[in-house]
Coordinates of C-alpha atoms in Angstrom, one line a residue:
X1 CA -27.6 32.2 -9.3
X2 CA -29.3 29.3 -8.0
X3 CA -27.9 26.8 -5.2
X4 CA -27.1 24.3 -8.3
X5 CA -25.9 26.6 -10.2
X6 CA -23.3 28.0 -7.6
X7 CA -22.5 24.4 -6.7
X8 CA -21.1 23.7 -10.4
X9 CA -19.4 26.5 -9.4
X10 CA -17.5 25.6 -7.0
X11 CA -16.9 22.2 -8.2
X12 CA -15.6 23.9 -11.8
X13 CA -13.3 25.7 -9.1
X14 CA -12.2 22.9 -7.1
X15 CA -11.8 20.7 -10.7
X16 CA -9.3 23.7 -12.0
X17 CA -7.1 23.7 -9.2
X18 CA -6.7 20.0 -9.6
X19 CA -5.6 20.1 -12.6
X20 CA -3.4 22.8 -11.8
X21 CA -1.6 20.8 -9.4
X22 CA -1.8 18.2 -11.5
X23 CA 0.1 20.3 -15.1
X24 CA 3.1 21.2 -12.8
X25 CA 4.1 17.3 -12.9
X26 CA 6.0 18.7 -9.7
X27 CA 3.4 17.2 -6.7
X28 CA 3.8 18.0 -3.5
X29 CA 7.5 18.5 -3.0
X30 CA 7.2 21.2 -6.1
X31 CA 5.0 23.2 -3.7
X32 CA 7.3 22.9 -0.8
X33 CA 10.3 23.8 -2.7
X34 CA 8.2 27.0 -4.0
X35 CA 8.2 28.3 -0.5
X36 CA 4.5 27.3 0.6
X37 CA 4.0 28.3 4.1
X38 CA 0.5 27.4 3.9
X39 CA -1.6 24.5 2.3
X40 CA -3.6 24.7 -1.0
X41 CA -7.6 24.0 -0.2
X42 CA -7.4 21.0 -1.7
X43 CA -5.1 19.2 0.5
X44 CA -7.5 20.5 3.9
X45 CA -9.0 17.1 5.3
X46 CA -12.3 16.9 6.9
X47 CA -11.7 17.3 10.4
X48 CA -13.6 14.0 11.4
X49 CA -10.8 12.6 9.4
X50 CA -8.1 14.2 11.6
X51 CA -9.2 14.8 15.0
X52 CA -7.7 11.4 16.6
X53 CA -4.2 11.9 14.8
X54 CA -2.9 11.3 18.0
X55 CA -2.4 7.4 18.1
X56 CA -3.4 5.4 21.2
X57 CA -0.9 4.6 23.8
X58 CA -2.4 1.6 26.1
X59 CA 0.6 -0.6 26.1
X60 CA -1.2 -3.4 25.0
X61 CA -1.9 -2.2 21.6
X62 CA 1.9 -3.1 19.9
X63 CA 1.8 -4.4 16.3
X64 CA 2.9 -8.2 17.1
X65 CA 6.9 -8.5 16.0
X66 CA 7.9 -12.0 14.3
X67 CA 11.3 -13.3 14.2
X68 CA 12.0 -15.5 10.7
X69 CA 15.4 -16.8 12.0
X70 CA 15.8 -20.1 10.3
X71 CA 11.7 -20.6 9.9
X72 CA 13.2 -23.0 6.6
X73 CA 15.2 -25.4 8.3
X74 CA 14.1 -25.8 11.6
X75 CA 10.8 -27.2 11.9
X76 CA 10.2 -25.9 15.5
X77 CA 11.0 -22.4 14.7
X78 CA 8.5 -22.8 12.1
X79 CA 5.5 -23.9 14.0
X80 CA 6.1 -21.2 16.2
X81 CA 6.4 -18.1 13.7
X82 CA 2.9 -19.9 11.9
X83 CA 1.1 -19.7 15.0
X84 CA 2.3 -16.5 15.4
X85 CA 1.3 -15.1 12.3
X86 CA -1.8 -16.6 11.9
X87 CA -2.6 -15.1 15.1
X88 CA -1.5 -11.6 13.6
X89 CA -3.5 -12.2 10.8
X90 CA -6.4 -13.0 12.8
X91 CA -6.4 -9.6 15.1
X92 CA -3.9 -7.1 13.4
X93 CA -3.5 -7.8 9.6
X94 CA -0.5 -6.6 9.9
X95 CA 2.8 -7.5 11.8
X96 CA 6.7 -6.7 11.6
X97 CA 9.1 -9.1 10.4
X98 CA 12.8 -9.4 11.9
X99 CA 15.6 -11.7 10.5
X100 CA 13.7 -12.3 7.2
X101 CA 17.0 -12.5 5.1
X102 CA 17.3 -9.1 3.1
X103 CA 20.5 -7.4 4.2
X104 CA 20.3 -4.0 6.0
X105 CA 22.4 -2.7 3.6
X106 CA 20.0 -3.0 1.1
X107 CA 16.7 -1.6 3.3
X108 CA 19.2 1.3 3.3
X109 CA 19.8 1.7 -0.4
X110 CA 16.1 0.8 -1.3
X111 CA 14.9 3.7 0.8
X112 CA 17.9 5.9 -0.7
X113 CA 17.3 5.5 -4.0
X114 CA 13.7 5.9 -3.6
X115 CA 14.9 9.6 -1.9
X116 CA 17.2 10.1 -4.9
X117 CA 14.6 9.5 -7.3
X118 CA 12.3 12.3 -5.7
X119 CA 15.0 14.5 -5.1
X120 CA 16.4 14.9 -8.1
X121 CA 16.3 17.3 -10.7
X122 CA 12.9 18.3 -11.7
X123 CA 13.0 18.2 -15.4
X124 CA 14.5 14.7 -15.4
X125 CA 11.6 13.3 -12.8
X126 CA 9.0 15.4 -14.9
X127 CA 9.9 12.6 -18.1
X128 CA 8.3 9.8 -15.9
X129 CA 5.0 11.9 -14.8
X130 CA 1.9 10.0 -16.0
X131 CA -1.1 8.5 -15.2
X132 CA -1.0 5.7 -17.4
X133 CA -1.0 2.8 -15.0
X134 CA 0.1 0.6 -17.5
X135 CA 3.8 2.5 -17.5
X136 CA 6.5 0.1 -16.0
X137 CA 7.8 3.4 -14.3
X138 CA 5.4 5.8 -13.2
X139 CA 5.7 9.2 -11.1
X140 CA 2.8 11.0 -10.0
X141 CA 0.8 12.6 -6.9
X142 CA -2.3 10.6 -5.5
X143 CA -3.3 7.9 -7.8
X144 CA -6.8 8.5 -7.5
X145 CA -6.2 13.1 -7.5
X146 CA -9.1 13.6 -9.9
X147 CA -11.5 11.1 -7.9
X148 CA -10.9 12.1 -4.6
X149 CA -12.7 14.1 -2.6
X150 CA -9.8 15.3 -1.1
X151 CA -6.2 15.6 -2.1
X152 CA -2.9 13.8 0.3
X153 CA 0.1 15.0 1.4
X154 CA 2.6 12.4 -0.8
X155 CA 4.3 11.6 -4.1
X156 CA 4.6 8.5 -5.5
X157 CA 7.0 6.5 -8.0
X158 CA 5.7 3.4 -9.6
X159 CA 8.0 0.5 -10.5
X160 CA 6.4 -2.6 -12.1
X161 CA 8.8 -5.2 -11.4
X162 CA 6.9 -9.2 -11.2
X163 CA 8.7 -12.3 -10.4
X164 CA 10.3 -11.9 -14.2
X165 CA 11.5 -8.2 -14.0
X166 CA 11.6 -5.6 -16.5
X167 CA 13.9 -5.0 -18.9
X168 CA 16.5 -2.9 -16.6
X169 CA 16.8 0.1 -19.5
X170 CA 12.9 0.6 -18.3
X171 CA 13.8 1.9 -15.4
X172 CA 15.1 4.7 -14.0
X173 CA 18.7 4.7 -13.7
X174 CA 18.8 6.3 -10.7
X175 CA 17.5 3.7 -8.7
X176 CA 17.7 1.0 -11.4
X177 CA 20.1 -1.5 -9.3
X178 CA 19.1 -1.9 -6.4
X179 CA 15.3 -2.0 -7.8
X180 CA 16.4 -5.3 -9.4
X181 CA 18.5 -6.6 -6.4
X182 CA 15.3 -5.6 -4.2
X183 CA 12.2 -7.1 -6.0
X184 CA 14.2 -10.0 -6.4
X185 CA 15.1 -10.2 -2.6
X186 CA 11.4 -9.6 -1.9
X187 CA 9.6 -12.1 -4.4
X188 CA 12.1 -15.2 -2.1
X189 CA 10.6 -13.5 1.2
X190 CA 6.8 -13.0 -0.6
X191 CA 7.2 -16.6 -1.6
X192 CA 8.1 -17.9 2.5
X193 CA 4.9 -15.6 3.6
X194 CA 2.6 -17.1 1.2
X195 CA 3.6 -20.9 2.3
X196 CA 3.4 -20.0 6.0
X197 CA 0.2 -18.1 5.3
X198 CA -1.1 -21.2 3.3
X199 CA 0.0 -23.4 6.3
X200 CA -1.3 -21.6 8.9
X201 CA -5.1 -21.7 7.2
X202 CA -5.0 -25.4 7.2
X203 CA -3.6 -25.7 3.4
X204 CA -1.0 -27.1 1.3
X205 CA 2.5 -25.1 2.0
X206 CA 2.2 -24.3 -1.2
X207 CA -1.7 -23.2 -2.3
X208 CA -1.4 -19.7 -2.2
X209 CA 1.8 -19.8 -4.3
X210 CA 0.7 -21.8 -6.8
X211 CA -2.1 -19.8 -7.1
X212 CA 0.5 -16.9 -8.4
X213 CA -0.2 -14.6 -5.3
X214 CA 3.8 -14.0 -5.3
X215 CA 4.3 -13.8 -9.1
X216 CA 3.1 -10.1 -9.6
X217 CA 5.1 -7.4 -7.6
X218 CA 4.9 -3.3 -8.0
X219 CA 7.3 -1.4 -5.9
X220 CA 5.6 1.9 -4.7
X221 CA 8.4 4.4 -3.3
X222 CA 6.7 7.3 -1.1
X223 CA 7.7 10.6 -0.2
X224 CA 6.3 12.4 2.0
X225 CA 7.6 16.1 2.1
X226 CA 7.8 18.1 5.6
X227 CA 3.8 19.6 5.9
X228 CA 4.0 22.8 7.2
X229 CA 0.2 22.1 8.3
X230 CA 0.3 18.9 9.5
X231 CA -2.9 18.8 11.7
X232 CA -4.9 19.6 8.7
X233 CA -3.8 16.7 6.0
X234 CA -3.0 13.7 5.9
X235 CA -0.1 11.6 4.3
X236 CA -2.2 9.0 3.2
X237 CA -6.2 8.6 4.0
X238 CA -7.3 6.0 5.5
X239 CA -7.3 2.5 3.7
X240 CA -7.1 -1.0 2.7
X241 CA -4.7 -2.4 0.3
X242 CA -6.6 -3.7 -3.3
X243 CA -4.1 -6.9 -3.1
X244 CA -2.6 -10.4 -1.6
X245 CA -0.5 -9.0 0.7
X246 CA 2.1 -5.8 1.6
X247 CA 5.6 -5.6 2.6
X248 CA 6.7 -2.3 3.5
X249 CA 9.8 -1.2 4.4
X250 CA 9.3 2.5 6.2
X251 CA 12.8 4.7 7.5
X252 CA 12.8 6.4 10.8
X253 CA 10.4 9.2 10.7
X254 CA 7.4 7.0 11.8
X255 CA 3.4 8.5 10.7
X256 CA 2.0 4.8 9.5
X257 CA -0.7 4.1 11.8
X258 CA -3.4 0.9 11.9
X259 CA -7.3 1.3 13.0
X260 CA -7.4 -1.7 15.6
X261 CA -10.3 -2.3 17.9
X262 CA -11.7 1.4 16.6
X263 CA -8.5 3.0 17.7
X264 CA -5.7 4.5 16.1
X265 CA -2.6 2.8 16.8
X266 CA 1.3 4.0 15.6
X267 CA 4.0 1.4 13.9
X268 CA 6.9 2.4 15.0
X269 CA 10.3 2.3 13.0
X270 CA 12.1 -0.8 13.9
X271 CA 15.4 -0.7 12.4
X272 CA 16.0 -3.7 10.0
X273 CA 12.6 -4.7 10.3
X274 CA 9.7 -4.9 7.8
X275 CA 6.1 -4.3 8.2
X276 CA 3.5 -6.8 6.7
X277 CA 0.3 -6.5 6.0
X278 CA -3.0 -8.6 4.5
X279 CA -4.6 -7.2 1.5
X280 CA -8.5 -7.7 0.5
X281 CA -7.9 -10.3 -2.0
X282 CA -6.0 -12.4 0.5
X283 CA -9.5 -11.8 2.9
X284 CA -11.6 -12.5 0.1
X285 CA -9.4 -16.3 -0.5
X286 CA -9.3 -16.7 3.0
X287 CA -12.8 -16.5 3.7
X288 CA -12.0 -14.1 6.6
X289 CA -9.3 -16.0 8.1
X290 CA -7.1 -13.8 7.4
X291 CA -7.8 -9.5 8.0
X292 CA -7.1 -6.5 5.9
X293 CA -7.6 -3.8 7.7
X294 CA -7.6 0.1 7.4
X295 CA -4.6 2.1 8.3
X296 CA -3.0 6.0 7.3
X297 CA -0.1 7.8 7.0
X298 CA -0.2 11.2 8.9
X299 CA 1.7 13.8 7.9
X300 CA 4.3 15.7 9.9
X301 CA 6.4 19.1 10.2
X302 CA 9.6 16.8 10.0
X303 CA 10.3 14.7 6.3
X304 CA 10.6 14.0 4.2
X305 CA 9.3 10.7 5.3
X306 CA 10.6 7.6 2.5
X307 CA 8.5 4.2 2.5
X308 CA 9.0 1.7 -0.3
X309 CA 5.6 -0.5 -0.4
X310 CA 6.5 -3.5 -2.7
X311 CA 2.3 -5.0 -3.5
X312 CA 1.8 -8.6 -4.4
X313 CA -1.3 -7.8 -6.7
X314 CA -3.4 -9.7 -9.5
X315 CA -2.7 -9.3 -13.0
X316 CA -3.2 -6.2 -15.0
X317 CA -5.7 -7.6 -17.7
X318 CA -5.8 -6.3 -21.3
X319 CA -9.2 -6.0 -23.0
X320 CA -9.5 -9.7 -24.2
X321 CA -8.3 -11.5 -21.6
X322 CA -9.7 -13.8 -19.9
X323 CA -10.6 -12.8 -16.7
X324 CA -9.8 -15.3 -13.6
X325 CA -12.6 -15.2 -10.9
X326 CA -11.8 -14.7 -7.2
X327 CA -13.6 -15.8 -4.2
X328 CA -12.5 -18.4 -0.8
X329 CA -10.6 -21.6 -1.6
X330 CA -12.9 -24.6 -1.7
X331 CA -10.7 -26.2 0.4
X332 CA -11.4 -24.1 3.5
X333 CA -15.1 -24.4 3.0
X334 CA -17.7 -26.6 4.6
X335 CA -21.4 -26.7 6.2
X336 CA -19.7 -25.0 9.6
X337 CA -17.8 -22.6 7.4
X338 CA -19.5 -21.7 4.5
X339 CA -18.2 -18.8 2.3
X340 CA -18.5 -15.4 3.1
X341 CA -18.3 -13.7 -0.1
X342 CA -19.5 -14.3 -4.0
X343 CA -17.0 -14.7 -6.8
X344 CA -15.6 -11.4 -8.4
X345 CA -12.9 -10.6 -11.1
X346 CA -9.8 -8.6 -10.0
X347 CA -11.0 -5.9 -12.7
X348 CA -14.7 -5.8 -10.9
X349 CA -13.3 -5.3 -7.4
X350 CA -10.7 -3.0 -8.7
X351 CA -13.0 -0.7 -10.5
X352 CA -15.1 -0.8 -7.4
X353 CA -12.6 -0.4 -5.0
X354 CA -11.2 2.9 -7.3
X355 CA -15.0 4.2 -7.2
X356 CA -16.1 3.7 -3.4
X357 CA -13.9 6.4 -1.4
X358 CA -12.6 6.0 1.1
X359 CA -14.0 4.7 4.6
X360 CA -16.1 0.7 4.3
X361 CA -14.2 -2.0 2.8
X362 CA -14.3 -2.5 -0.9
X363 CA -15.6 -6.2 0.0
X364 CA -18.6 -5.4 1.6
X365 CA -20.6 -5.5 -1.4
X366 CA -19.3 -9.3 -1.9
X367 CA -20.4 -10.1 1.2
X368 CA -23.4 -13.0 1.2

């Protein structure tokens, strides 16, 4: 047998175990409750992809925490929290949120519900397994499992919700309620982000909302089971998120961490807050304004870790649509600041994005 041949080989190998893991419709929590002790090869990271788990701890380095308190009524308290978030923008893309109007109560039940979903019993969460993105419910393990090189330490349920939500019947009942109560909660916060976003890049309070960047929501609930290998996977690989912008709400467990300044550096569990973040196509308007940046999920002993990401995305096109173009606002562009990137449909980037791996930013190849 030749090196090519013995190659196919072990790819036919690797392929077969995939799809192993992938016919149980159980993910990762089906192999923990089976009594693994020791992780499957195809969860094992490289280790230039783990060996700085350990986050950075210069004082310094802190996520920047933005209060909200009355930010749409008092003028002055506005100015401030623009600044403020502009300037988070600017050297984090991402930031935590305090007072920003969405009951604790319902963090709690969000991220309960999200645990109830995963939790309960396996032939009822089997019904929802699927890789059909277009599903208004979806549950599955690693979106992009049979593209990958390697495989993370999560499972995932998929709730398509928009600024008009679903039909409640579509979705699960065991989380159906406060779904609905949630999405709705978090379109009116998506909506103040967007006009204080706008503002802060020198636009109308109300560009980046008209241009629909708050009208199309998915709700991504994460579960992370206890690793019993932690230092050799990860939760989540390192990333930037394909949309306008992220609000996630994460329980006390902790493992998010950004890449700022080349280092790794944790988010740590606030209670009540939320954590936002800047996603490419909000780079790509802002004609770099405004910074998505890479961050992961590392897995841990303890779990299972909950986070419920809610995305503010682009449209999912059907073949014959027209397909809207993407690139920086006229309005921020001049001789001194010309753009910085060509025009690209959200179906273009995605499929590149989907393609790349992970590691450089899916907008580098727009770059002029």
């Amino acid at each position: 047998m030749n090196q090519a041949e013995a190659e196919i080989g072990l790819q036919n190998e690797w392929n077969a175990e995939i799809k192993a893991f992938d016919d149980t419709k159980l993910g990762v929590k089906g192999l923990v409750d089976a009594g693994l002790t020791k992780i499957p090869r195809i969860f094992i990271h490289p280790q230039h992809d783990l060996h700085d788990r350990s986050a950075c701890k210069d004082s310094h380095f802190s996520i920047p925490i933005i209060d909200l308190q009355a930010v749409s009524t008092d003028s002055n308290l506005r100015a401030k929290a623009i600044e403020k978030i502009q300037n988070a923008c600017e050297t984090w893309g991402f930031f935590q949120i305090v007072n920003h109007g969405i009951p604790k109560t319902d963090l709690e039940e969000m991220l309960a519900a999200i645990r109830r979903f995963h939790e309960q019993d396996a032939e009822v969460k089997k019904e929802f397994y699927t890789r059909d993105l277009r599903n208004k419910t979806l549950f599955l393990s690693n979106f992009d499992l049979f593209q990958a090189p390697v495989v993370s330490w999560r499972d995932t349920v998929g709730l398509v919700m928009d600024s008009i939500p679903p039909e409640p019947e579509s979705l699960p009942v065991i989380c159906r309620d406060i779904a609905m109560v949630y999405s709705k909660q978090v379109h009116r916060l998506g909506i103040t982000l967007f006009e204080l976003l706008s503002e802060g890049i020198g636009l109308n309070p109300n560009h980046l909302k008209d241009m629909e960047c708050a009208e199309r929501i998915t709700i991504i609930g994460q579960y992370y089971p206890p690793c019993p290998e932690p230092e050799l996977t990860l939760g989540t690989r390192s990333h930037c998120d394909a949309d306008f912008l992220t609000i996630l709400l994460q329980d006390q467990i902790g493992g998010l961490q950004v890449l700022h300044e080349n280092q790794w550096v944790d988010v740590p569990p606030i209670p009540g807050a939320l954590i936002v973040n800047i996603g490419d196509f909000l780079q790509l308007l802002s004609n770099d304004k405004l910074k998505s940046v890479n961050h992961r999920v590392i897995a841990k002993q303890e779990g299972p870790r909950i986070s419920v990401a809610c995305f503010f995305r682009t449209k999912f096109f059907e073949p014959g649509d027209d397909l809207e173009c993407y690139g920086p606002i006229k309005e921020l562009l001049s001789e001194e600041n010309p753009p910085m990137y060509k025009e690209t449909t959200a179906q273009d980037f995605l499929k590149h994005y989907y393609s790349k791996g992970s590691g450089a930013s899916a907008l580098l190849h727009l770059k002029l």
